[in-house]
mmCIF file of C-alpha atoms in Angstrom:
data_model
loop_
_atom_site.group_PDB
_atom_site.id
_atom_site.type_symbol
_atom_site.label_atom_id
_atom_site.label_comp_id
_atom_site.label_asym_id
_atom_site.label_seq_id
_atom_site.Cartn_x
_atom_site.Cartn_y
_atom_site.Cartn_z
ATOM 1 C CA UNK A 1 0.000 0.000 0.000
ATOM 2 C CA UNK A 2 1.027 3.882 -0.093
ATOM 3 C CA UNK A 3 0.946 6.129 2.533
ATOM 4 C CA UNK A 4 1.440 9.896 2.811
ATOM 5 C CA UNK A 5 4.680 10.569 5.607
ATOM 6 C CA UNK A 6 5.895 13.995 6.741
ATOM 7 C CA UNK A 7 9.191 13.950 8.032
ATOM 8 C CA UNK A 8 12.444 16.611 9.287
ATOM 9 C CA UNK A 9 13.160 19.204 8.439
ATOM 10 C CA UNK A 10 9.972 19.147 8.447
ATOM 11 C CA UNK A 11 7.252 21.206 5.969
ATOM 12 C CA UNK A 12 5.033 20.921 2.462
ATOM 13 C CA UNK A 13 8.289 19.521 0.650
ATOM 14 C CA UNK A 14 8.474 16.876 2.730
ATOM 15 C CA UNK A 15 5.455 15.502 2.954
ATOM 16 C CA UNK A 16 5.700 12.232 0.321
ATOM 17 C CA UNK A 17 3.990 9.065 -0.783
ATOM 18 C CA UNK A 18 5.587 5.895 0.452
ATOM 19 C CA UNK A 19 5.150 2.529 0.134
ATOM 20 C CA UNK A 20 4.519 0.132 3.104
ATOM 21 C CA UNK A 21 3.627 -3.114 3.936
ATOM 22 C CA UNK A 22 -0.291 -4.122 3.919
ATOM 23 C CA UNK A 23 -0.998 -4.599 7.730
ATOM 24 C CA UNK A 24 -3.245 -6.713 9.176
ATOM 25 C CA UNK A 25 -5.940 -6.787 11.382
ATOM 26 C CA UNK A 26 -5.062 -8.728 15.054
ATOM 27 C CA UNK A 27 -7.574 -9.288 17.764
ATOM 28 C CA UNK A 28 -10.016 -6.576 18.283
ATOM 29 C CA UNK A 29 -8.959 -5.167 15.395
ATOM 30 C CA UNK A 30 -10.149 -3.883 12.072
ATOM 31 C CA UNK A 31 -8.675 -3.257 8.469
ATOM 32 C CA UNK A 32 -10.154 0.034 6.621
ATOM 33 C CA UNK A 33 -9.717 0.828 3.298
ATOM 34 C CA UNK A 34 -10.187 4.798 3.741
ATOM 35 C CA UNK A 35 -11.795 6.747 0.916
ATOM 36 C CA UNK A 36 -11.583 10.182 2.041
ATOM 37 C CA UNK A 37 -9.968 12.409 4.606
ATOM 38 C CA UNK A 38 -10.815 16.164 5.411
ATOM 39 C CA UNK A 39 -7.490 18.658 6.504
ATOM 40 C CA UNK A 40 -7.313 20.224 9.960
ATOM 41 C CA UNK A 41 -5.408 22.614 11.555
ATOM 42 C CA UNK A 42 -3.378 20.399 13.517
ATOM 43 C CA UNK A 43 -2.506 18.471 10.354
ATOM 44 C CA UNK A 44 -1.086 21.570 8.715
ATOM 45 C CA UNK A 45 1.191 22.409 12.010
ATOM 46 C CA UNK A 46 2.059 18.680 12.512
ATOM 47 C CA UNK A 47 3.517 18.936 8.506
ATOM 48 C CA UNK A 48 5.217 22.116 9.842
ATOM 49 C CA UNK A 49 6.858 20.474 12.594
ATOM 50 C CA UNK A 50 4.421 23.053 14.836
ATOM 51 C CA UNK A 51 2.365 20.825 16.819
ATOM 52 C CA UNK A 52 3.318 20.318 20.315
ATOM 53 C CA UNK A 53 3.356 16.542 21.217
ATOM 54 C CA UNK A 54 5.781 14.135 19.636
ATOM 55 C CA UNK A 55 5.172 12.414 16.402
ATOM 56 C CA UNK A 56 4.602 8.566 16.961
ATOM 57 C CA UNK A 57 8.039 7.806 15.205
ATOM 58 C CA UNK A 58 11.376 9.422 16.067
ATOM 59 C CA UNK A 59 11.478 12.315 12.976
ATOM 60 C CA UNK A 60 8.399 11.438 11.032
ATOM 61 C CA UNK A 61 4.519 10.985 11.075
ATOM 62 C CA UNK A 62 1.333 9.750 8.919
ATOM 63 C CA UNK A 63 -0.679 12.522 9.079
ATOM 64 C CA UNK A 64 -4.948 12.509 8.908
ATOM 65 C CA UNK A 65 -6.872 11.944 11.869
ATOM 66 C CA UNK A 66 -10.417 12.060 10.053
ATOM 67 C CA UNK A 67 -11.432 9.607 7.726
ATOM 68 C CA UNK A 68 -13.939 7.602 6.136
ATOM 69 C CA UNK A 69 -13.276 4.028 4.776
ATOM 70 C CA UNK A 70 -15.010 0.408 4.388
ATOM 71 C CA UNK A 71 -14.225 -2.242 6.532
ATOM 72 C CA UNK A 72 -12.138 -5.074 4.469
ATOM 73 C CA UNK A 73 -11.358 -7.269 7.219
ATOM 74 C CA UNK A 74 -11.730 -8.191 10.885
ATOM 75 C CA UNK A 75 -9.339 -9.410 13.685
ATOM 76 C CA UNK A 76 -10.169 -12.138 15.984
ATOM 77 C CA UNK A 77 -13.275 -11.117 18.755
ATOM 78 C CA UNK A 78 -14.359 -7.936 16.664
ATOM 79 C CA UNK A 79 -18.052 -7.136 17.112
ATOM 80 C CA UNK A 80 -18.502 -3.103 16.771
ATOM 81 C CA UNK A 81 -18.442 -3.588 12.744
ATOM 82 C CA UNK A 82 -18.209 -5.888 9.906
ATOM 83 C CA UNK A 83 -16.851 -6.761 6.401
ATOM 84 C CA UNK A 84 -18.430 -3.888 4.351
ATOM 85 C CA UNK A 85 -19.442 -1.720 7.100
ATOM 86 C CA UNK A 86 -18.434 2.232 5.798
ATOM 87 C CA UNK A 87 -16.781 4.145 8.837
ATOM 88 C CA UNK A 88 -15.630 6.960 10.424
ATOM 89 C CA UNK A 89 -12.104 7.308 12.471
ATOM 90 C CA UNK A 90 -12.355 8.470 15.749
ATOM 91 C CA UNK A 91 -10.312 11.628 16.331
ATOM 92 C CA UNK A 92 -9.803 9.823 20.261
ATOM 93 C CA UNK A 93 -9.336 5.926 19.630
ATOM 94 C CA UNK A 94 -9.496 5.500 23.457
ATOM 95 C CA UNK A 95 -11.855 8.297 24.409
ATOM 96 C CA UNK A 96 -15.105 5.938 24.180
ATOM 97 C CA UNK A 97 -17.236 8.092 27.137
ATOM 98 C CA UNK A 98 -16.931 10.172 29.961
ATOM 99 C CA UNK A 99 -14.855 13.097 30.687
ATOM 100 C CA UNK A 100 -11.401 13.577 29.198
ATOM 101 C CA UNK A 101 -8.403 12.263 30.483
ATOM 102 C CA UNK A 102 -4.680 12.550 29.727
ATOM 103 C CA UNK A 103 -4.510 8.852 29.247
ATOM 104 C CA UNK A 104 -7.538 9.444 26.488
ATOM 105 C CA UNK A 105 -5.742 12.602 25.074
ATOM 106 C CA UNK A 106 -3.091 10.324 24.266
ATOM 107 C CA UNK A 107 -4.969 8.227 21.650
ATOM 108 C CA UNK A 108 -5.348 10.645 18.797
ATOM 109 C CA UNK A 109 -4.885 9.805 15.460
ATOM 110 C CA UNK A 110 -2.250 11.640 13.764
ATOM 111 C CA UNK A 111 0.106 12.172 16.844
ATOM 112 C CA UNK A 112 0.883 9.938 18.692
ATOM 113 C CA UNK A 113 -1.087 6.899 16.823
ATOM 114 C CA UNK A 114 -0.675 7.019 13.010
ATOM 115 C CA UNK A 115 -3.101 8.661 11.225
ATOM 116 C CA UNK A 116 -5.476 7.801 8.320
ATOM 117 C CA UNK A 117 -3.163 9.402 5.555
ATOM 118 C CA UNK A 118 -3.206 5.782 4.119
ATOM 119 C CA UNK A 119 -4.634 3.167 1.428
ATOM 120 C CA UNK A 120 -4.977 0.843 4.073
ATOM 121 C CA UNK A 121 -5.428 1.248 7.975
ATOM 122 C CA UNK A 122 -5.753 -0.573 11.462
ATOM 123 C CA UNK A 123 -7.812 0.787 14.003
ATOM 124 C CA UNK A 124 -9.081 -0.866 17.004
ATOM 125 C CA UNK A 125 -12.616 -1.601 16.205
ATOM 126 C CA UNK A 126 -13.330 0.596 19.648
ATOM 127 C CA UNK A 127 -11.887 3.414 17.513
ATOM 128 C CA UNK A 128 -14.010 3.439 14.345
ATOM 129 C CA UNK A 129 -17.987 3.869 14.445
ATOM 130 C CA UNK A 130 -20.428 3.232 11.596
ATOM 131 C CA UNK A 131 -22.107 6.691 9.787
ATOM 132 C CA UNK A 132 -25.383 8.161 8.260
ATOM 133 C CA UNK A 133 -25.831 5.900 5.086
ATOM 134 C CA UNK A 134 -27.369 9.499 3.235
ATOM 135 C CA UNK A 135 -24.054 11.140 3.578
ATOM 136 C CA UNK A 136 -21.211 11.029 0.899
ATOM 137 C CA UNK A 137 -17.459 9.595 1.879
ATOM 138 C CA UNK A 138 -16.336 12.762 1.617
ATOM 139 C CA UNK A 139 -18.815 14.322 3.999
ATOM 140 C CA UNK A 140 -18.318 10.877 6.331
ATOM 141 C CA UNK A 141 -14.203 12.253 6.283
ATOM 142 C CA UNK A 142 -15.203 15.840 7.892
ATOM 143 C CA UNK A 143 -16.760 14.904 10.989
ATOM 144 C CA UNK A 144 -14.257 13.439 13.169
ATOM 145 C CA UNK A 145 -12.343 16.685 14.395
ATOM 146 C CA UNK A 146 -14.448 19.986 13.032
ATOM 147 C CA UNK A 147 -17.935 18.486 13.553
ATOM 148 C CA UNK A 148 -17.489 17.294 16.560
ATOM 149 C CA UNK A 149 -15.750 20.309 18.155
ATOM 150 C CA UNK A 150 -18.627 21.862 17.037
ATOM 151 C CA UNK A 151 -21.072 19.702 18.516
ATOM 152 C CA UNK A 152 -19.464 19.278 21.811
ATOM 153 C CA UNK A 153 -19.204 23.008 22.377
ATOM 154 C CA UNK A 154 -22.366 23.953 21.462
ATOM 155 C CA UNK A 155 -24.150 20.652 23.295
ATOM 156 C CA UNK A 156 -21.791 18.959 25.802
ATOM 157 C CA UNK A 157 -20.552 22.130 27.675
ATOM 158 C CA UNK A 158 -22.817 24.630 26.890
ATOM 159 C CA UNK A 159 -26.190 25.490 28.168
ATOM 160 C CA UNK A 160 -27.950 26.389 25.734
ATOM 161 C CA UNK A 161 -31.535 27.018 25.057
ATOM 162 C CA UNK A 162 -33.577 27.777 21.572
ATOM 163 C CA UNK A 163 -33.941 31.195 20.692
ATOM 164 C CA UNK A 164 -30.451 31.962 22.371
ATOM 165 C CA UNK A 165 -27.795 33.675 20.719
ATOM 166 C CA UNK A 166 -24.562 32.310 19.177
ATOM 167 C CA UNK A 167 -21.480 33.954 17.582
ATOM 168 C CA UNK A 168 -19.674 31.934 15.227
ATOM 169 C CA UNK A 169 -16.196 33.285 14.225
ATOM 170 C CA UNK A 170 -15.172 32.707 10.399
ATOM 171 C CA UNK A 171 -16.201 30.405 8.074
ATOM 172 C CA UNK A 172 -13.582 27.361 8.764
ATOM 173 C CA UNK A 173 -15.555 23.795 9.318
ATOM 174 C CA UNK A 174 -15.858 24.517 13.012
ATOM 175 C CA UNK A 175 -17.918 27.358 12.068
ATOM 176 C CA UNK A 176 -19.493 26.334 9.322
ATOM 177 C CA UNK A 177 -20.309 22.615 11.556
ATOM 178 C CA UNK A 178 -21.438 25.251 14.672
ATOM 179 C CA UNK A 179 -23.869 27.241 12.142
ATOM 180 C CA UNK A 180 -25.446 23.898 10.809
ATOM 181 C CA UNK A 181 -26.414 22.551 14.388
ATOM 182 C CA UNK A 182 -27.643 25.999 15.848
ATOM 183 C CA UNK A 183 -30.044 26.435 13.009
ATOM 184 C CA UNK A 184 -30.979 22.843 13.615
ATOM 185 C CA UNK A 185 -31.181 23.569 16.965
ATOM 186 C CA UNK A 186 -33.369 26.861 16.943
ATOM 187 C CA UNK A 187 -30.514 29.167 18.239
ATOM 188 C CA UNK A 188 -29.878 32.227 16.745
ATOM 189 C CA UNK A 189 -26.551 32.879 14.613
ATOM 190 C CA UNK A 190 -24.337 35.427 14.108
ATOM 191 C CA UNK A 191 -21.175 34.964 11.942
ATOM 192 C CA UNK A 192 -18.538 36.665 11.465
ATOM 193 C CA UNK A 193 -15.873 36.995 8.271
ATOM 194 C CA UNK A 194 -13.354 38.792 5.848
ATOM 195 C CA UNK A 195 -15.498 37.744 2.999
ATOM 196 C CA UNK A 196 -19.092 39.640 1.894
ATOM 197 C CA UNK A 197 -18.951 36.119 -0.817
ATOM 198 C CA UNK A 198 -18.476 34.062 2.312
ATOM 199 C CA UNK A 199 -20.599 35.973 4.462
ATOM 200 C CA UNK A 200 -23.784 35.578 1.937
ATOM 201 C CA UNK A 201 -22.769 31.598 1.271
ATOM 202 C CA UNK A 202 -23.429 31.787 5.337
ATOM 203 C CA UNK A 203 -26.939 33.546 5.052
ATOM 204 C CA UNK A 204 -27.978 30.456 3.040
ATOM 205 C CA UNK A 205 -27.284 28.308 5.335
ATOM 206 C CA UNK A 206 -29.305 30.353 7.961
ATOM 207 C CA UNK A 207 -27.114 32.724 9.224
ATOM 208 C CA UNK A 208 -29.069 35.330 11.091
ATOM 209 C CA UNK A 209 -26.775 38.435 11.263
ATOM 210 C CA UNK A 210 -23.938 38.719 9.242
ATOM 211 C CA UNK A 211 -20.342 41.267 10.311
ATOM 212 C CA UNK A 212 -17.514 41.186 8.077
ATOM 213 C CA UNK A 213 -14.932 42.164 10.865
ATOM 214 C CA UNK A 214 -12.718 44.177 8.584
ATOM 215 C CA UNK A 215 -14.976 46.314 7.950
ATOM 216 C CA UNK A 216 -16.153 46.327 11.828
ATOM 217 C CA UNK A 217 -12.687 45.582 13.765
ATOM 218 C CA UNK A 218 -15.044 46.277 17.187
ATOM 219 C CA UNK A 219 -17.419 43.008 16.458
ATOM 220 C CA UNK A 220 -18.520 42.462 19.460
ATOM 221 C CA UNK A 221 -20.748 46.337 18.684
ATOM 222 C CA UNK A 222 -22.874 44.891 16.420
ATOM 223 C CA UNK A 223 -23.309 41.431 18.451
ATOM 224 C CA UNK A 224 -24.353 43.900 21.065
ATOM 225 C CA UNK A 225 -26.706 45.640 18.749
ATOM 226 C CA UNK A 226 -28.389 42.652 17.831
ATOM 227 C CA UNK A 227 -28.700 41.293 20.961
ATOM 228 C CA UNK A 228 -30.634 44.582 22.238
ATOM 229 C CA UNK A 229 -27.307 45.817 24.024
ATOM 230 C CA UNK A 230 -28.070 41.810 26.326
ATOM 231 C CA UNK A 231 -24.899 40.213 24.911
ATOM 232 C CA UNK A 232 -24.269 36.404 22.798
ATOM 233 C CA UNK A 233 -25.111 34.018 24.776
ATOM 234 C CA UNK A 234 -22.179 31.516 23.768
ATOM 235 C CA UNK A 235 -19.165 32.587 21.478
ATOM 236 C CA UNK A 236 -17.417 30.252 19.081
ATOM 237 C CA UNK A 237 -13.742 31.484 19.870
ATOM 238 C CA UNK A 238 -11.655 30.129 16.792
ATOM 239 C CA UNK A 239 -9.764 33.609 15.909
ATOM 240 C CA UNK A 240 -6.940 33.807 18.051
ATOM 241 C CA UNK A 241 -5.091 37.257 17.863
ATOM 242 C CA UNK A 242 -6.829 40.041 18.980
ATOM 243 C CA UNK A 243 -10.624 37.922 18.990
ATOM 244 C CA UNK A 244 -10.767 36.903 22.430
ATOM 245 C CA UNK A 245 -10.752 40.646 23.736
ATOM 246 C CA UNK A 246 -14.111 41.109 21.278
ATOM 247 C CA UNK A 247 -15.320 37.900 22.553
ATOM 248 C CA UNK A 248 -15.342 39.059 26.537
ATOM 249 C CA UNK A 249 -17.124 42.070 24.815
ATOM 250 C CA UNK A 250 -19.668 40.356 23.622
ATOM 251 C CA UNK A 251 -20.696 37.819 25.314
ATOM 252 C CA UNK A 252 -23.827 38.349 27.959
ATOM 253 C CA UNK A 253 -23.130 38.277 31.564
ATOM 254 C CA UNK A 254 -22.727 34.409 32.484
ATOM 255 C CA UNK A 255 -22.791 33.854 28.675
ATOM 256 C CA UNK A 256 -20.364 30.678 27.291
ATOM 257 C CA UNK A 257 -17.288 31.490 25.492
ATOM 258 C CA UNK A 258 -15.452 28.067 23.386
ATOM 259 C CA UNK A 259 -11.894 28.483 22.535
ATOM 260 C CA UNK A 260 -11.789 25.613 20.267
ATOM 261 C CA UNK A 261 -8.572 23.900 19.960
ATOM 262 C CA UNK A 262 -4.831 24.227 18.091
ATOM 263 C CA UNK A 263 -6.386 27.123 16.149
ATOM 264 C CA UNK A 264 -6.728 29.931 18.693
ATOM 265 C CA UNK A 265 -3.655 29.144 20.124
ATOM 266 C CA UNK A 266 -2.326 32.650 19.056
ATOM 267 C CA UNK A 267 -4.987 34.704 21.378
ATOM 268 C CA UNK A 268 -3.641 37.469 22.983
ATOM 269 C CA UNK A 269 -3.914 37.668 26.822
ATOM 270 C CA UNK A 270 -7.242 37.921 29.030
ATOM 271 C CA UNK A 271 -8.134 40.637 31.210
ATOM 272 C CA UNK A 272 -9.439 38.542 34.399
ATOM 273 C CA UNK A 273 -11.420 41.931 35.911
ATOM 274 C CA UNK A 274 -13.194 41.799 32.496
ATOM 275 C CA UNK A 275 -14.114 37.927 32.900
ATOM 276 C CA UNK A 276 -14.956 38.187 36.186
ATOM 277 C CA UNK A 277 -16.961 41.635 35.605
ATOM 278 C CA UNK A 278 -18.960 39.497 33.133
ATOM 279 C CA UNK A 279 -19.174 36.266 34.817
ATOM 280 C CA UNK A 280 -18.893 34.475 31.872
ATOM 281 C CA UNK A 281 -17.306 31.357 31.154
ATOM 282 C CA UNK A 282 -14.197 30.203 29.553
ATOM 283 C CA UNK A 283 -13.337 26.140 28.200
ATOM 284 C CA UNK A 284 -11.141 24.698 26.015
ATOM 285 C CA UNK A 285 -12.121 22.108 23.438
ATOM 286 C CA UNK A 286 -10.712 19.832 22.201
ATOM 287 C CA UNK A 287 -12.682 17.035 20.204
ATOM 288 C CA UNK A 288 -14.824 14.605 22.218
ATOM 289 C CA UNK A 289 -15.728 10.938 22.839
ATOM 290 C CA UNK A 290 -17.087 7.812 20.643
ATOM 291 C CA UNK A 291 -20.392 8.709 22.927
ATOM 292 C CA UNK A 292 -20.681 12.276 21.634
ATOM 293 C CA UNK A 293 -19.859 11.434 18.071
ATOM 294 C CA UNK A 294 -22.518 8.931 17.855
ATOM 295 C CA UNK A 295 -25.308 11.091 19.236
ATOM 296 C CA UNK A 296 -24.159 14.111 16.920
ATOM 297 C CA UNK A 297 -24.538 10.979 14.195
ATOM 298 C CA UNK A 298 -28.020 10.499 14.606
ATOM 299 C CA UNK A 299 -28.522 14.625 14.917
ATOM 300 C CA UNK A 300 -27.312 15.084 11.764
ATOM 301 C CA UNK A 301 -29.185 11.908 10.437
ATOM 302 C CA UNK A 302 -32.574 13.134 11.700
ATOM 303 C CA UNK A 303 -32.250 16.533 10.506
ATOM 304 C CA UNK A 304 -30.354 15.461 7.414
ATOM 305 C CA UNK A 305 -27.718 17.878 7.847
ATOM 306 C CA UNK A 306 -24.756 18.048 4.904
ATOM 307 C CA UNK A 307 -21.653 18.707 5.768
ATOM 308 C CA UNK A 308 -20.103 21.655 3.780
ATOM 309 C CA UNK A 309 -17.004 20.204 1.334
ATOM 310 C CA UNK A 310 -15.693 22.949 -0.116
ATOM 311 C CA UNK A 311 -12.786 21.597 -2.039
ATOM 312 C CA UNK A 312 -11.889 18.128 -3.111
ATOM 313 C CA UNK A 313 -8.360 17.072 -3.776
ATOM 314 C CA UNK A 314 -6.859 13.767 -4.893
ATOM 315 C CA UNK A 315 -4.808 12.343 -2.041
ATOM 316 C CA UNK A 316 -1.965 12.261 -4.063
ATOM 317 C CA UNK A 317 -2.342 15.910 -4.236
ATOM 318 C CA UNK A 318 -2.337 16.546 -0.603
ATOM 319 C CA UNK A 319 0.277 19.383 -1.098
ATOM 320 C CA UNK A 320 -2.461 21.756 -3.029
ATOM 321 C CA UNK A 321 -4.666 21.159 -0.271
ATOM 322 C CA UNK A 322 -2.893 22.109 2.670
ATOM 323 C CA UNK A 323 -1.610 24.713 -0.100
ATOM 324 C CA UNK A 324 -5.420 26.146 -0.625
ATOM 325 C CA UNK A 325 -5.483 25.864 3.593
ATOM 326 C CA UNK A 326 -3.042 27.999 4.065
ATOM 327 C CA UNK A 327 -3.968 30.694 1.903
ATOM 328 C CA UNK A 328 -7.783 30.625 3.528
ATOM 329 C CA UNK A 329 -9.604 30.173 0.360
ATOM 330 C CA UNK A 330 -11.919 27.488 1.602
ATOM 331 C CA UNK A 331 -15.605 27.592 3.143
ATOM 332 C CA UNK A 332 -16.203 25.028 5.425
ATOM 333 C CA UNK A 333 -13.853 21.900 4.722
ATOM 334 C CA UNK A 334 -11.492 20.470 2.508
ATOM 335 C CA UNK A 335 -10.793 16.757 1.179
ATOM 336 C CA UNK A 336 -8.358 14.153 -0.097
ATOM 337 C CA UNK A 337 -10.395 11.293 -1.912
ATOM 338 C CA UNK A 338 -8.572 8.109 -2.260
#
């Protein structure tokens, strides 16, 4: 089989097809033959040489955490899925319920286990989970990491009720993922972007209020405005520089702010007398559990929700995709197709 490898010195022009031996599935374990993965983030700093924990091999990595494939064959004592079954990764192969734990932090995809940047993959079969049969292998591929953030922000830690209001920063999959399931929810959205194209592509998916924060620097004005001077009542915190002072803005007193994983990682500091003044909360997110993913699952299957692919790539062509990454041209999510 081929497999895609970044190694040191690490960046885009090292990042190569390889060949490797077909593995096999042992006890408890299943063989997937992936058909699509979507980029994150994390996969463009781990390329980089960026991301903070170590790559699984001395020097080198197989990069991809979220995938879809078809089962091809089972180990010994392997009940969660069959010969044939179409899957998703897990971003967490050990996180199956329950809060997170450093042991369970340990078991993503990517770094420090392998990812799915591969013809052929094993996964423990406690690490893959069976998808919405209406939903393309390309769609399957996004939900792992940005869907799931999504969900677990909006759902898991947040308190949220319909008719509340949420601020959704950009127009990344997190975003994008965080508009779908408040509309489907019956929250209320604002979004924010550089883009009046982007901005309007948002609208149709039910975007309620619309700021294109170059024009407004001083967001967090017109989430006030819309809010009748009240505040959001959660804040999708995926800008970094300069965002989370507009977020503290604008959230509501006791309002929900998300910072959502590797990306807002650049955020400039925090002004405790202003979160305290506000009362509002703060959490980090990264991901979530087997449990969460399956119950977002059979959200998205009831309200037939369709993930938004903006850009499909060979996998052979992964350089143009983290390429088209980089340079922010995307709405919603991007994908290698095997």
């Amino acid at each position: 089989m081929r497999a895609l490898r970044a190694a040191e010195p690490w960046g885009l022009d090292n990042l190569t097809l390889v060949e490797a031996p077909d593995p096999k599935p042992g006890p408890g374990e299943v063989l997937v033959r992936m058909r699509a993965v979507s980029l994150n983030y994390r996969d463009w700093m781990m390329i980089n040489g960026l991301y903070g924990r170590a790559p699984t091999t001395a020097g080198q990595v197989t990069p991809f955490s979220d995938g879809c494939g078809v089962v091809e064959a089972v180990g010994e004592g392997v009940t969660r899925v069959k010969v044939g079954d179409r899957v998703a990764t897990l971003f967490f192969q050990g996180w199956i319920s329950g809060p997170p734990t450093l042991e369970k932090a340990l078991t993503a995809l990517g770094s420090p286990i392998p990812g799915a940047g591969r013809e052929l993959a094993v996964f423990s079969q406690e690490g893959v989970s069976k998808v919405p049969d209406f939903l393309t292998d390309e769609e399957v591929s996004t939900l792992p990491c940005a869907a799931l953030t999504a969900w677990r922000a909006l759902f898991e830690d947040a308190d949220l009720q319909p008719g509340d209001t949420v601020v959704l920063q950009g127009t990344g999959g997190v975003s994008i993922f965080g508009l779908q399931f408040a509309k489907a929810a019956g929250l209320r959205a604002l979004i924010t972007s550089s883009s009046d194209e982007k901005l309007e592509r948002a609208r149709g998916l039910g975007a309620d209020h619309l700021v294109n924060y170059r024009q407004t620097p001083q967001w967090s004005k017109p989430v006030r405005e819309a809010t009748a001077g009240v505040g959001a009542d959660f804040i999708m915190e995926v800008g970094g520089q300069g965002t989370i002072e507009q977020s503290l803005k604008a959230v509501r007193i006791g309002g929900h702010i998300a910072i959502i994983g590797v990306v807002a990682q650049g955020g400039s500091g925090i002004n405790p007398a202003v979160l305290i003044g506000n009362a509002a909360r703060m959490q980090g997110v990264f991901v979530g559990s087997r449990d969460m993913f399956e119950a977002m699952c059979r959200a998205i299957e009831l309200h037939q929700i369709r993930p938004v692919v903006d850009k499909v790539f060979p996998w052979t062509e992964a350089r143009a995709a983290f390429e088209a990454m980089a340079g922010g041209e995307h709405f919603g999510k991007i994908v290698l197709t095997f």
